[in-house]
PDB file of C-alpha atoms in Angstrom:
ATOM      1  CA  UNK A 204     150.911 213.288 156.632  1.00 41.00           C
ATOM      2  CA  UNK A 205     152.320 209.599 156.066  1.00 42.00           C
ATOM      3  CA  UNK A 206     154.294 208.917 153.556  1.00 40.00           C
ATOM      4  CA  UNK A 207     152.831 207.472 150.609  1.00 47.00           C
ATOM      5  CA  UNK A 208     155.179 205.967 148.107  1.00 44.00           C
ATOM      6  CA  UNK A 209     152.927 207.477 144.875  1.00 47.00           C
ATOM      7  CA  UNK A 210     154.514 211.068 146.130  1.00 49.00           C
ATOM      8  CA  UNK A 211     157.842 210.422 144.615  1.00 50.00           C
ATOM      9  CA  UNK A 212     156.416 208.032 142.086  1.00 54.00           C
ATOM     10  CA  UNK A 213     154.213 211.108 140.598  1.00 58.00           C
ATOM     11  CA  UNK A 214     157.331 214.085 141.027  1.00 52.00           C
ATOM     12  CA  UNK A 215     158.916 211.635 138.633  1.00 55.00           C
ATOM     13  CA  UNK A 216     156.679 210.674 136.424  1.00 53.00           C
ATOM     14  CA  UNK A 217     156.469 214.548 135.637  1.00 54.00           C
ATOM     15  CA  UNK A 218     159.888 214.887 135.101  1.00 57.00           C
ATOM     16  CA  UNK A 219     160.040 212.075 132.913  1.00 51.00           C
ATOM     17  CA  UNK A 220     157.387 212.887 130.464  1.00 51.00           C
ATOM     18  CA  UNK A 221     158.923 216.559 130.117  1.00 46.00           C
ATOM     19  CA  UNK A 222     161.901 214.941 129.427  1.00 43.00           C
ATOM     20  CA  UNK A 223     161.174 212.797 126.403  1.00 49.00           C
ATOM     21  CA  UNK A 224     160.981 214.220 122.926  1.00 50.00           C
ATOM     22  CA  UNK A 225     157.162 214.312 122.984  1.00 60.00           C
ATOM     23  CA  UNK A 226     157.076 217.402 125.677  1.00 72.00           C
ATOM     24  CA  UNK A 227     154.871 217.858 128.491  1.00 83.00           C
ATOM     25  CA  UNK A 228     151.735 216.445 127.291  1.00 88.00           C
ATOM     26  CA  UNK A 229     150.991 213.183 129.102  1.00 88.00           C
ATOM     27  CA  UNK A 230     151.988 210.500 127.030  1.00 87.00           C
ATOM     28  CA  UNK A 231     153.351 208.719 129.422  1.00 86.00           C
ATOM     29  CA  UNK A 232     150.126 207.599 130.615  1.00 89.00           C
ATOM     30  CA  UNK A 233     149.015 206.351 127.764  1.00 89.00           C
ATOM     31  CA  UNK A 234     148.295 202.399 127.103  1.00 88.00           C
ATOM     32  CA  UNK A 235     150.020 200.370 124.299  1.00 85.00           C
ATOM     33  CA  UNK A 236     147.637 200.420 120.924  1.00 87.00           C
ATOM     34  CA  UNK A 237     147.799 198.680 117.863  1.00 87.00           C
ATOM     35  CA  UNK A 238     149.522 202.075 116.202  1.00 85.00           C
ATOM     36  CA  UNK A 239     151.680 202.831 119.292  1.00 84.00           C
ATOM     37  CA  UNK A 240     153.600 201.362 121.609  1.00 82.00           C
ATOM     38  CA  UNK A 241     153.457 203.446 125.052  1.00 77.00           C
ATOM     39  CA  UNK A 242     156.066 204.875 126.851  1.00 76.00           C
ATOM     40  CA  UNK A 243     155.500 202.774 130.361  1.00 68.00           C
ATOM     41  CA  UNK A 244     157.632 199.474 129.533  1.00 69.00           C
ATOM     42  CA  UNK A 245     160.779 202.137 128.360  1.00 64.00           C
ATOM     43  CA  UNK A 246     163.902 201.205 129.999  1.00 63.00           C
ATOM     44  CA  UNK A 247     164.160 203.907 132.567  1.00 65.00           C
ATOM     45  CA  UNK A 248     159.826 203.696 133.677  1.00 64.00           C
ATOM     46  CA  UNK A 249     159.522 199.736 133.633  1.00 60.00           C
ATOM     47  CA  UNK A 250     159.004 198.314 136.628  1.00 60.00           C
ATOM     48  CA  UNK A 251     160.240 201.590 138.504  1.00 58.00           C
ATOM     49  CA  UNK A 252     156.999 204.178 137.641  1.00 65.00           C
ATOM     50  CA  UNK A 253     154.075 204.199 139.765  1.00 65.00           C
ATOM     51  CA  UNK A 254     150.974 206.216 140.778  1.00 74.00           C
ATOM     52  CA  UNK A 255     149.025 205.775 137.286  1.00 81.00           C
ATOM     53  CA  UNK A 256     146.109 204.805 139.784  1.00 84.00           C
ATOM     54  CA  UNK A 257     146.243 208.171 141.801  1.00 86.00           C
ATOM     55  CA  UNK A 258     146.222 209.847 138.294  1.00 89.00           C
ATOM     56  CA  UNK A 259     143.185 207.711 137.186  1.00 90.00           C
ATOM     57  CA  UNK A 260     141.176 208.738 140.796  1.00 91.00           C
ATOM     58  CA  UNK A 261     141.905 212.471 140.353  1.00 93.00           C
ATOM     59  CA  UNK A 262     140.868 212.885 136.543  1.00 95.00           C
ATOM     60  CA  UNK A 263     137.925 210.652 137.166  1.00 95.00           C
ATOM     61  CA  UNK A 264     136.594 212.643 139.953  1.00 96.00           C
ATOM     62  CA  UNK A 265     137.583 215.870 138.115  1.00 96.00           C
ATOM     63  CA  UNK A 266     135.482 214.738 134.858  1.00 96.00           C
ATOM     64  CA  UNK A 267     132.427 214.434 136.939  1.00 97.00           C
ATOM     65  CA  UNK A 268     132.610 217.887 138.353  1.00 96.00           C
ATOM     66  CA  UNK A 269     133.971 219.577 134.975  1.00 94.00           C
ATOM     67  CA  UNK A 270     134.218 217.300 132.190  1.00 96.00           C
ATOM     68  CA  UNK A 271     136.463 217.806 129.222  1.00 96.00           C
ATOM     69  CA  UNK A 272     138.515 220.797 131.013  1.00 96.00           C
ATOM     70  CA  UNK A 273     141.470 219.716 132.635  1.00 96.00           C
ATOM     71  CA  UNK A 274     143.806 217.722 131.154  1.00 96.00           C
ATOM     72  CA  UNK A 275     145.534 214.678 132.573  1.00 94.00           C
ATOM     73  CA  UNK A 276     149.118 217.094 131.295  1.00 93.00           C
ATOM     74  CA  UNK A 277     148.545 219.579 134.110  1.00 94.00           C
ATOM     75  CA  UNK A 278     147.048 217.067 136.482  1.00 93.00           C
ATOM     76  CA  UNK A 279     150.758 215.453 136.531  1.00 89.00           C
ATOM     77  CA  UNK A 280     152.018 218.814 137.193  1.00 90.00           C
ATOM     78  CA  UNK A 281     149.842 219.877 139.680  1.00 92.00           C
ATOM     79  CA  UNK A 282     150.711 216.057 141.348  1.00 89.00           C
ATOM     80  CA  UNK A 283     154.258 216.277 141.372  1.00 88.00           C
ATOM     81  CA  UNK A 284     153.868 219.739 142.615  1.00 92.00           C
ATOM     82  CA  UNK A 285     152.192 219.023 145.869  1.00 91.00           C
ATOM     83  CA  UNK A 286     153.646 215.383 146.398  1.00 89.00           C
ATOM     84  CA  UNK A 287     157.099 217.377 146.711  1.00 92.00           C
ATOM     85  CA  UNK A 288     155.103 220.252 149.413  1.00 93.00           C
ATOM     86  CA  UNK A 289     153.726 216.890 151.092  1.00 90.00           C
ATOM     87  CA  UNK A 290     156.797 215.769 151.623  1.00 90.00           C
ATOM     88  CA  UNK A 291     158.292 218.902 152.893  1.00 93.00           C
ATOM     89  CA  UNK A 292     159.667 220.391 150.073  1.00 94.00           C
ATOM     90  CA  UNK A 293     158.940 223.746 148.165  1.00 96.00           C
ATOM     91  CA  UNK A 294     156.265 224.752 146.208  1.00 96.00           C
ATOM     92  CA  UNK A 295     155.926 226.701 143.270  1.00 96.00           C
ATOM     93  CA  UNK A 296     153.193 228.153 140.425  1.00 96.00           C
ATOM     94  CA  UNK A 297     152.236 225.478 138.192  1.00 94.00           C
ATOM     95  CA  UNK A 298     151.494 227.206 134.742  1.00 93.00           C
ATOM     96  CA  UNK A 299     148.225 225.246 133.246  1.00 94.00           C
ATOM     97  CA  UNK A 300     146.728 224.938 129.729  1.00 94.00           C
ATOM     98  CA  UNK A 301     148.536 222.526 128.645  1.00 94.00           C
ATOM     99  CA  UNK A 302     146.752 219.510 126.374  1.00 95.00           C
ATOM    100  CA  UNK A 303     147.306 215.688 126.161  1.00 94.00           C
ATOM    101  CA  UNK A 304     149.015 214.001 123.165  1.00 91.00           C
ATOM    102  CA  UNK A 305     147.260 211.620 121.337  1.00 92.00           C
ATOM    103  CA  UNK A 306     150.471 209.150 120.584  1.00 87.00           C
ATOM    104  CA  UNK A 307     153.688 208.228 122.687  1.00 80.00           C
ATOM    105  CA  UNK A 308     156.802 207.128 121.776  1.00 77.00           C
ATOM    106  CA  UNK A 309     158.943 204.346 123.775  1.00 72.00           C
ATOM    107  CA  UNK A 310     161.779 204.935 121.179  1.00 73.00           C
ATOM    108  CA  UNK A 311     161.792 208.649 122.350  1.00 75.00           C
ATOM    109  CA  UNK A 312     161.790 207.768 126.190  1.00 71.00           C
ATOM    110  CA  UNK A 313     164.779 205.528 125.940  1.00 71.00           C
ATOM    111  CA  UNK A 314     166.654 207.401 124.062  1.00 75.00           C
ATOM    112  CA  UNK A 315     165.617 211.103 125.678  1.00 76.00           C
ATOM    113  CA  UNK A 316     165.749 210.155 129.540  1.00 78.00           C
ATOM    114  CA  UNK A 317     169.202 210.814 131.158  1.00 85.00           C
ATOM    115  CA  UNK A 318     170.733 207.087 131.497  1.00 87.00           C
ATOM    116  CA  UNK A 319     171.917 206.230 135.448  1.00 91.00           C
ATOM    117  CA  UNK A 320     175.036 205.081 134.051  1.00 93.00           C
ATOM    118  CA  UNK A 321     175.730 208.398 132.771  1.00 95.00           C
ATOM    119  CA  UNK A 322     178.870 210.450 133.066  1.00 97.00           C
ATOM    120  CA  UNK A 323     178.764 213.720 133.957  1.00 98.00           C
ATOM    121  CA  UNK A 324     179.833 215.437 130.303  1.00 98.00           C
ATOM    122  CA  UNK A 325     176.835 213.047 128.637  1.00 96.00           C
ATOM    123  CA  UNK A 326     174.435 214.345 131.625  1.00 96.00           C
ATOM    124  CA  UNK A 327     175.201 218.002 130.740  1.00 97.00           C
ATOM    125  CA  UNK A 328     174.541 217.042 127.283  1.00 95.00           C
ATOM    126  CA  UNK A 329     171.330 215.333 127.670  1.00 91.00           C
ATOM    127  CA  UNK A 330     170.076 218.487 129.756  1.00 92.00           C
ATOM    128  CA  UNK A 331     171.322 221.255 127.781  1.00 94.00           C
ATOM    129  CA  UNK A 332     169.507 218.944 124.551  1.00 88.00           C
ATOM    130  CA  UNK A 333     166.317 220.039 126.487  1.00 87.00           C
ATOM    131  CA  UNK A 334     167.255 223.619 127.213  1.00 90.00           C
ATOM    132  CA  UNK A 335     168.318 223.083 130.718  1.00 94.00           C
ATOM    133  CA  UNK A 336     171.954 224.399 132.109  1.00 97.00           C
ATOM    134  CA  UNK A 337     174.416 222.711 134.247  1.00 98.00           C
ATOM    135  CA  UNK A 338     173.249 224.350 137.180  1.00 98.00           C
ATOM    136  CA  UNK A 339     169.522 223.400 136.334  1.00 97.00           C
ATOM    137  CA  UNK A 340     170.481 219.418 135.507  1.00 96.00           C
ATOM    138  CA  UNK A 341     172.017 219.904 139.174  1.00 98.00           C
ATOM    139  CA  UNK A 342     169.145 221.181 140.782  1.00 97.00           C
ATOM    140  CA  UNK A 343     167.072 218.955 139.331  1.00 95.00           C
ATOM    141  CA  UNK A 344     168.806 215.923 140.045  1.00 96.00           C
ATOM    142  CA  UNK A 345     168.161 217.050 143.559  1.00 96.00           C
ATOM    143  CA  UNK A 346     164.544 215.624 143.488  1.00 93.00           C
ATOM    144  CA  UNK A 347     166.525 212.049 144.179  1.00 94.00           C
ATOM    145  CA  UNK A 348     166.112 213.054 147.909  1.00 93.00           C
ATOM    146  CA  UNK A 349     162.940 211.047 147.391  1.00 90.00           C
ATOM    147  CA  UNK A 350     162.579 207.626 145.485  1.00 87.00           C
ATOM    148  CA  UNK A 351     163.724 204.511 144.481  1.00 88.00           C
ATOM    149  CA  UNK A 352     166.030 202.607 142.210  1.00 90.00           C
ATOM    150  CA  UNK A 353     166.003 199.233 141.089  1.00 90.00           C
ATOM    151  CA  UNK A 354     169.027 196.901 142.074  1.00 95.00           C
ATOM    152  CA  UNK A 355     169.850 196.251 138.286  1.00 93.00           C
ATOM    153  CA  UNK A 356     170.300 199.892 137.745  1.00 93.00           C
ATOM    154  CA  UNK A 357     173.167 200.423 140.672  1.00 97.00           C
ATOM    155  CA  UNK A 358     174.774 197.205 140.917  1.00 97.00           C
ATOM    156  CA  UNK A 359     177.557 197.955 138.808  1.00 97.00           C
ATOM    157  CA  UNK A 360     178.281 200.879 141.297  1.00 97.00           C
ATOM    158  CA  UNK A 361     177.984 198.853 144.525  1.00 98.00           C
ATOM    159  CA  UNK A 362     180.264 196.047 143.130  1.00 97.00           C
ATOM    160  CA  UNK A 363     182.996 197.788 140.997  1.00 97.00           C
ATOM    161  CA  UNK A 364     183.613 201.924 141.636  1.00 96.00           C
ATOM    162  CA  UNK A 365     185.561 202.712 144.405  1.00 95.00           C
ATOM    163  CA  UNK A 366     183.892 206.187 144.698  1.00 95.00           C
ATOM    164  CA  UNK A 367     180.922 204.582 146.942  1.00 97.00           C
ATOM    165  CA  UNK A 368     181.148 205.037 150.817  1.00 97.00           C
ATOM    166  CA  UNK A 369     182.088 201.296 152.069  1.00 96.00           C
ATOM    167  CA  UNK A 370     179.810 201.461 154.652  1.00 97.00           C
ATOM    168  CA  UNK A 371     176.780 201.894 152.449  1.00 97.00           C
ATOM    169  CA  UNK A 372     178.070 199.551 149.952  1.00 97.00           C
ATOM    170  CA  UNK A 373     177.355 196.796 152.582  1.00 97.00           C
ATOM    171  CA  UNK A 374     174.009 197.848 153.370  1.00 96.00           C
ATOM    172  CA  UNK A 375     173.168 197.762 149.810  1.00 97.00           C
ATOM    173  CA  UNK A 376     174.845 194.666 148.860  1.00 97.00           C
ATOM    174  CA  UNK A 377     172.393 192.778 151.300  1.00 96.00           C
ATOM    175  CA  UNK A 378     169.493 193.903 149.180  1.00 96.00           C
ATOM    176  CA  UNK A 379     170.805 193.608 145.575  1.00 98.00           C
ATOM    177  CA  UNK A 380     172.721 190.815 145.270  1.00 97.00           C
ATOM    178  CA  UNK A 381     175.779 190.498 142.549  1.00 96.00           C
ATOM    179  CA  UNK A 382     172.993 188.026 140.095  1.00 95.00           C
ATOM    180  CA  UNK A 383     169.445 188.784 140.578  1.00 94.00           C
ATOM    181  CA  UNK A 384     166.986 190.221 142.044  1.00 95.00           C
ATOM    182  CA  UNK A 385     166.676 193.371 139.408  1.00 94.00           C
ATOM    183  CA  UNK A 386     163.799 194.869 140.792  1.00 91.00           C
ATOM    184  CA  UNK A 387     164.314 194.924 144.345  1.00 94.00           C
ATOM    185  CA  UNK A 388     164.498 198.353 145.557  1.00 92.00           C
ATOM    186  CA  UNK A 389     166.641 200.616 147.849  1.00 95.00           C
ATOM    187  CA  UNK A 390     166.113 204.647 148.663  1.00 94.00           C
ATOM    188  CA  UNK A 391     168.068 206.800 146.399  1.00 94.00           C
ATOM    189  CA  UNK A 392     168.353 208.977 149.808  1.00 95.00           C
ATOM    190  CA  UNK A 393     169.335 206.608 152.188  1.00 91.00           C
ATOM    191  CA  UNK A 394     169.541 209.401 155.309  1.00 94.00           C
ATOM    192  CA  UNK A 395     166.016 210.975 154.526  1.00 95.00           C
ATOM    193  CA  UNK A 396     164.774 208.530 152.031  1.00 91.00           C
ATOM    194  CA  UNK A 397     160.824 210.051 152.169  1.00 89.00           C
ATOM    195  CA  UNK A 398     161.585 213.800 153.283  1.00 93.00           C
ATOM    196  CA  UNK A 399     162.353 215.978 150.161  1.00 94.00           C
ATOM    197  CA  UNK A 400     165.312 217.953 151.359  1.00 97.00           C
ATOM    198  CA  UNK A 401     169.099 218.509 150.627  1.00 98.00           C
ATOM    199  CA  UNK A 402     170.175 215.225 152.024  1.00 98.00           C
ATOM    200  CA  UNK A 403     170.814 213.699 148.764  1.00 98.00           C
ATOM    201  CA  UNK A 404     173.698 216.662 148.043  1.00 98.00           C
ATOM    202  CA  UNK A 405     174.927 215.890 152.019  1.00 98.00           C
ATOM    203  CA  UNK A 406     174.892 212.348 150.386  1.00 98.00           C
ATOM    204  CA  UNK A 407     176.837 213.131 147.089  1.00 98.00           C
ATOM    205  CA  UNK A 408     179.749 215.110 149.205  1.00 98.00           C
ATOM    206  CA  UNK A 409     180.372 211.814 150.836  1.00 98.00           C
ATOM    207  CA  UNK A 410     180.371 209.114 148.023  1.00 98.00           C
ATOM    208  CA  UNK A 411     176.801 208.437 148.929  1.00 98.00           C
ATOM    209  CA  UNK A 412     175.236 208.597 145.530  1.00 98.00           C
ATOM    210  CA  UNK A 413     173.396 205.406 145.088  1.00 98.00           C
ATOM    211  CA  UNK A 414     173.688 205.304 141.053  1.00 97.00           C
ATOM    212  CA  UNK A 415     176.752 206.353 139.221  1.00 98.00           C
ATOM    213  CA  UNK A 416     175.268 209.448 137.474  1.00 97.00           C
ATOM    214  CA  UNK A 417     174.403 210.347 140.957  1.00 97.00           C
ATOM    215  CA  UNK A 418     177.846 210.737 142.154  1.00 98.00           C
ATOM    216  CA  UNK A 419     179.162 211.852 138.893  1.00 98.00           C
ATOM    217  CA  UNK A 420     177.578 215.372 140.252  1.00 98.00           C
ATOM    218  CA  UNK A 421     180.158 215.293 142.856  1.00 98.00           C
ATOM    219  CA  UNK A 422     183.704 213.456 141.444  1.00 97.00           C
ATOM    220  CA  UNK A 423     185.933 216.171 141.043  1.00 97.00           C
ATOM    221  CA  UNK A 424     184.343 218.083 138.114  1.00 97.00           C
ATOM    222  CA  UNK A 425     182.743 221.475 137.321  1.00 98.00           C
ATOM    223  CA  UNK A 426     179.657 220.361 139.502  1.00 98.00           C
ATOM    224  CA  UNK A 427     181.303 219.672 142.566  1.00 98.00           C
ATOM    225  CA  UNK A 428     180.501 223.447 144.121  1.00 98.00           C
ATOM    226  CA  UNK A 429     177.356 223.644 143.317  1.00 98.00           C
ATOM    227  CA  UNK A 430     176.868 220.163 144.882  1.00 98.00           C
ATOM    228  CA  UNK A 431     178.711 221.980 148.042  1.00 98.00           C
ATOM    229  CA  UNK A 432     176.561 224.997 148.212  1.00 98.00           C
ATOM    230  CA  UNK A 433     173.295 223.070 147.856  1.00 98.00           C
ATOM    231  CA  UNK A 434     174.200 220.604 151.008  1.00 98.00           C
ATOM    232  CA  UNK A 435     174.695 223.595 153.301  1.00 98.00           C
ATOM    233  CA  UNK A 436     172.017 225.538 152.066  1.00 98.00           C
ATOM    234  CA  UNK A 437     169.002 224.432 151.736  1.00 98.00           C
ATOM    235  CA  UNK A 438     166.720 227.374 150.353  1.00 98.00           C
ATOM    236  CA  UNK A 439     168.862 227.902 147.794  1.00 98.00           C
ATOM    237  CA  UNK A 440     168.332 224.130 146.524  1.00 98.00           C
ATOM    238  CA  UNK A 441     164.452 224.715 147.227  1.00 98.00           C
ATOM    239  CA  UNK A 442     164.887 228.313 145.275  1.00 98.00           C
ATOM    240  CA  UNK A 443     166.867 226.759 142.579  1.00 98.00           C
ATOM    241  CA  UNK A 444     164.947 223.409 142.343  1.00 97.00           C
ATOM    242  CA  UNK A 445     161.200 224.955 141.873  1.00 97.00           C
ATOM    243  CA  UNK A 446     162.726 227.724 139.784  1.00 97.00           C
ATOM    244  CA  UNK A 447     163.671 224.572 137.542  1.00 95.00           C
ATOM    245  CA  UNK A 448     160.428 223.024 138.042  1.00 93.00           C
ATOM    246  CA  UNK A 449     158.184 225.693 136.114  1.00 92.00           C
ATOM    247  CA  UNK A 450     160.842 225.490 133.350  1.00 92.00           C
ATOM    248  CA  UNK A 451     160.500 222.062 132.938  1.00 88.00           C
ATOM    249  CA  UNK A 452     156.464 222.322 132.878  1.00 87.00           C
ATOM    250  CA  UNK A 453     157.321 224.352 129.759  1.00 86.00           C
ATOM    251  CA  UNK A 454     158.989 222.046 127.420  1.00 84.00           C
ATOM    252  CA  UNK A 455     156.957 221.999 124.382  1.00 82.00           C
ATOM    253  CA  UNK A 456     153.527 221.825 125.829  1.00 88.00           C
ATOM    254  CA  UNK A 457     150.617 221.320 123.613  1.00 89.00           C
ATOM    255  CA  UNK A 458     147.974 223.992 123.572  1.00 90.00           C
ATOM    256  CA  UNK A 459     145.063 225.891 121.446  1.00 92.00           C
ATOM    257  CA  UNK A 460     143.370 223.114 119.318  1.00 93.00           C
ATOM    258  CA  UNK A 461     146.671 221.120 119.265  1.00 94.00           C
ATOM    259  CA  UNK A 462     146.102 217.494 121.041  1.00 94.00           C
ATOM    260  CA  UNK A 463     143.126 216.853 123.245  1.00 96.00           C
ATOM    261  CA  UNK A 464     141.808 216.761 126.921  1.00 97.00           C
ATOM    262  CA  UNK A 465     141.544 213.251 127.153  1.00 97.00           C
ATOM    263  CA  UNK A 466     138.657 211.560 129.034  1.00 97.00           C
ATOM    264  CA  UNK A 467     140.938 208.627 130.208  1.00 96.00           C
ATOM    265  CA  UNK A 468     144.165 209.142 131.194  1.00 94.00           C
ATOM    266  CA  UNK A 469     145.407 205.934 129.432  1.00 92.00           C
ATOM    267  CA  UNK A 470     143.565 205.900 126.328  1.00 94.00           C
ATOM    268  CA  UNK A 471     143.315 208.646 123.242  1.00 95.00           C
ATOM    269  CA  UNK A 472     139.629 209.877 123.254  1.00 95.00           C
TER     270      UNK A 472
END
């Protein structure tokens, strides 16, 4: 199957509406209204989320078969399930029954979603807020084998911490110049940048992380062995990683009469 860039665009769209405040209910979707402001233009999804199209296609076409049962929540987790098998990763049950939200929050997604300039004690920190262990925030973090980050979000890395491989540093330097140019984009993996495998640990245990919270996983603290473990091995990152997955799909879901299916992905009913 050929690569489609909406594959990683849709594994991390999941993962960043289960990690704002508002749970795993879809509000990331959702348009701006008069009472809201949505969740798309936050910091760490402007310019850098995609795949709100494929999202539209599959709820429309599921609304004309069964209409009002499945909601755009476990669509996105169904998605980011089998863009991350399509791209030759692991699979997992996706627990459904989840419901949409009927608001968003921006305030919630920029202050909830792990910041790329993170440390590694403030990356613990915003995981374990959520439930998730050190060894989970690792595994997780793993799902940068795929993707894409915006120049304005790794610049300070390429030009100022000595921790990045000087090799790569070049590369990327040609594509995200010291002023401008915020939103061109370079692979998060730059060995397998569209095969979702362990590369990006590989990566990390040779000062290959293309953002500094990347690397942080690797830089001499308590992460470092795990980091080690997952770049020789493979199915235990895949065990690890899906095992993570279905816990994530859990965070504070919305079910019974609480929210709605919505009709439209991007609008309250």
């Amino acid at each position: 199957m050929p690569f489609n860039p909406s594959f990683s665009s849709l594994r991390r769209m999941f993962m960043h509406i289960d990690a704002s405040s508002l749970g795993c209910d879809a509000s990331v979707l959702l348009d701006d209204t008069s009472s809201f402001t949505g969740e798309k233009t936050a910091g760490p999804n402007a310019n850098s989320l995609r795949g709100y199209d494929v999202i539209d296609t599959i709820k429309s076409q599921l609304e004309s078969i069964c209409p009002g049962v499945v909601s755009c929540a476990d669509i996105l987790a169904v998605a980011a399930r089998d863009s991350v098998v399509a791209l030759s990763g692991p699979s997992w049950t996706v627990q459904l029954g989840r419901r949409d939200s009927t608001t968003a929050s921006l305030g919630a997604a920029n202050s909830d979603l792990p910041s790329p300039l993170m440390d590694l004690s403030d990356l613990i920190t915003s995981f374990s807020n959520k439930g998730f262990t050190a060894k989970e925030m690792v595994a997780l973090s793993g799902s940068h084998t795929i993707g894409q980050a915006r120049c304005l979000l790794f610049r300070n890395r390429v030009y100022n911490e000595t921790s990045l491989d000087s090799t790569l540093a070049t590369s990327l330097k040609s594509n995200c110049p010291n002023t401008g140019s915020d939103d061109n984009l370079s692979s998060l993996d730059a060995t397998t940048p569209v095969t979702f495998d362990n590369s990006y640990f590989k990566n990390l245990a040779n000062n290959k992380g293309l953002l500094h919270s990347d690397q942080q996983l690797f830089s001499g603290g308590t992460t470092d062995s795990q980091v080690k473990t997952y770049s020789i091995n493979s199915a235990t990152f895949y065990a690890d990683f899906a095992s993570a997955m279905v816990k994530m799909g859990s965070i504070s879901p919305l079910t019974g009469s609480d929210g709605q299916i919505r009709t439209n992905c991007a609008k309250v009913n």
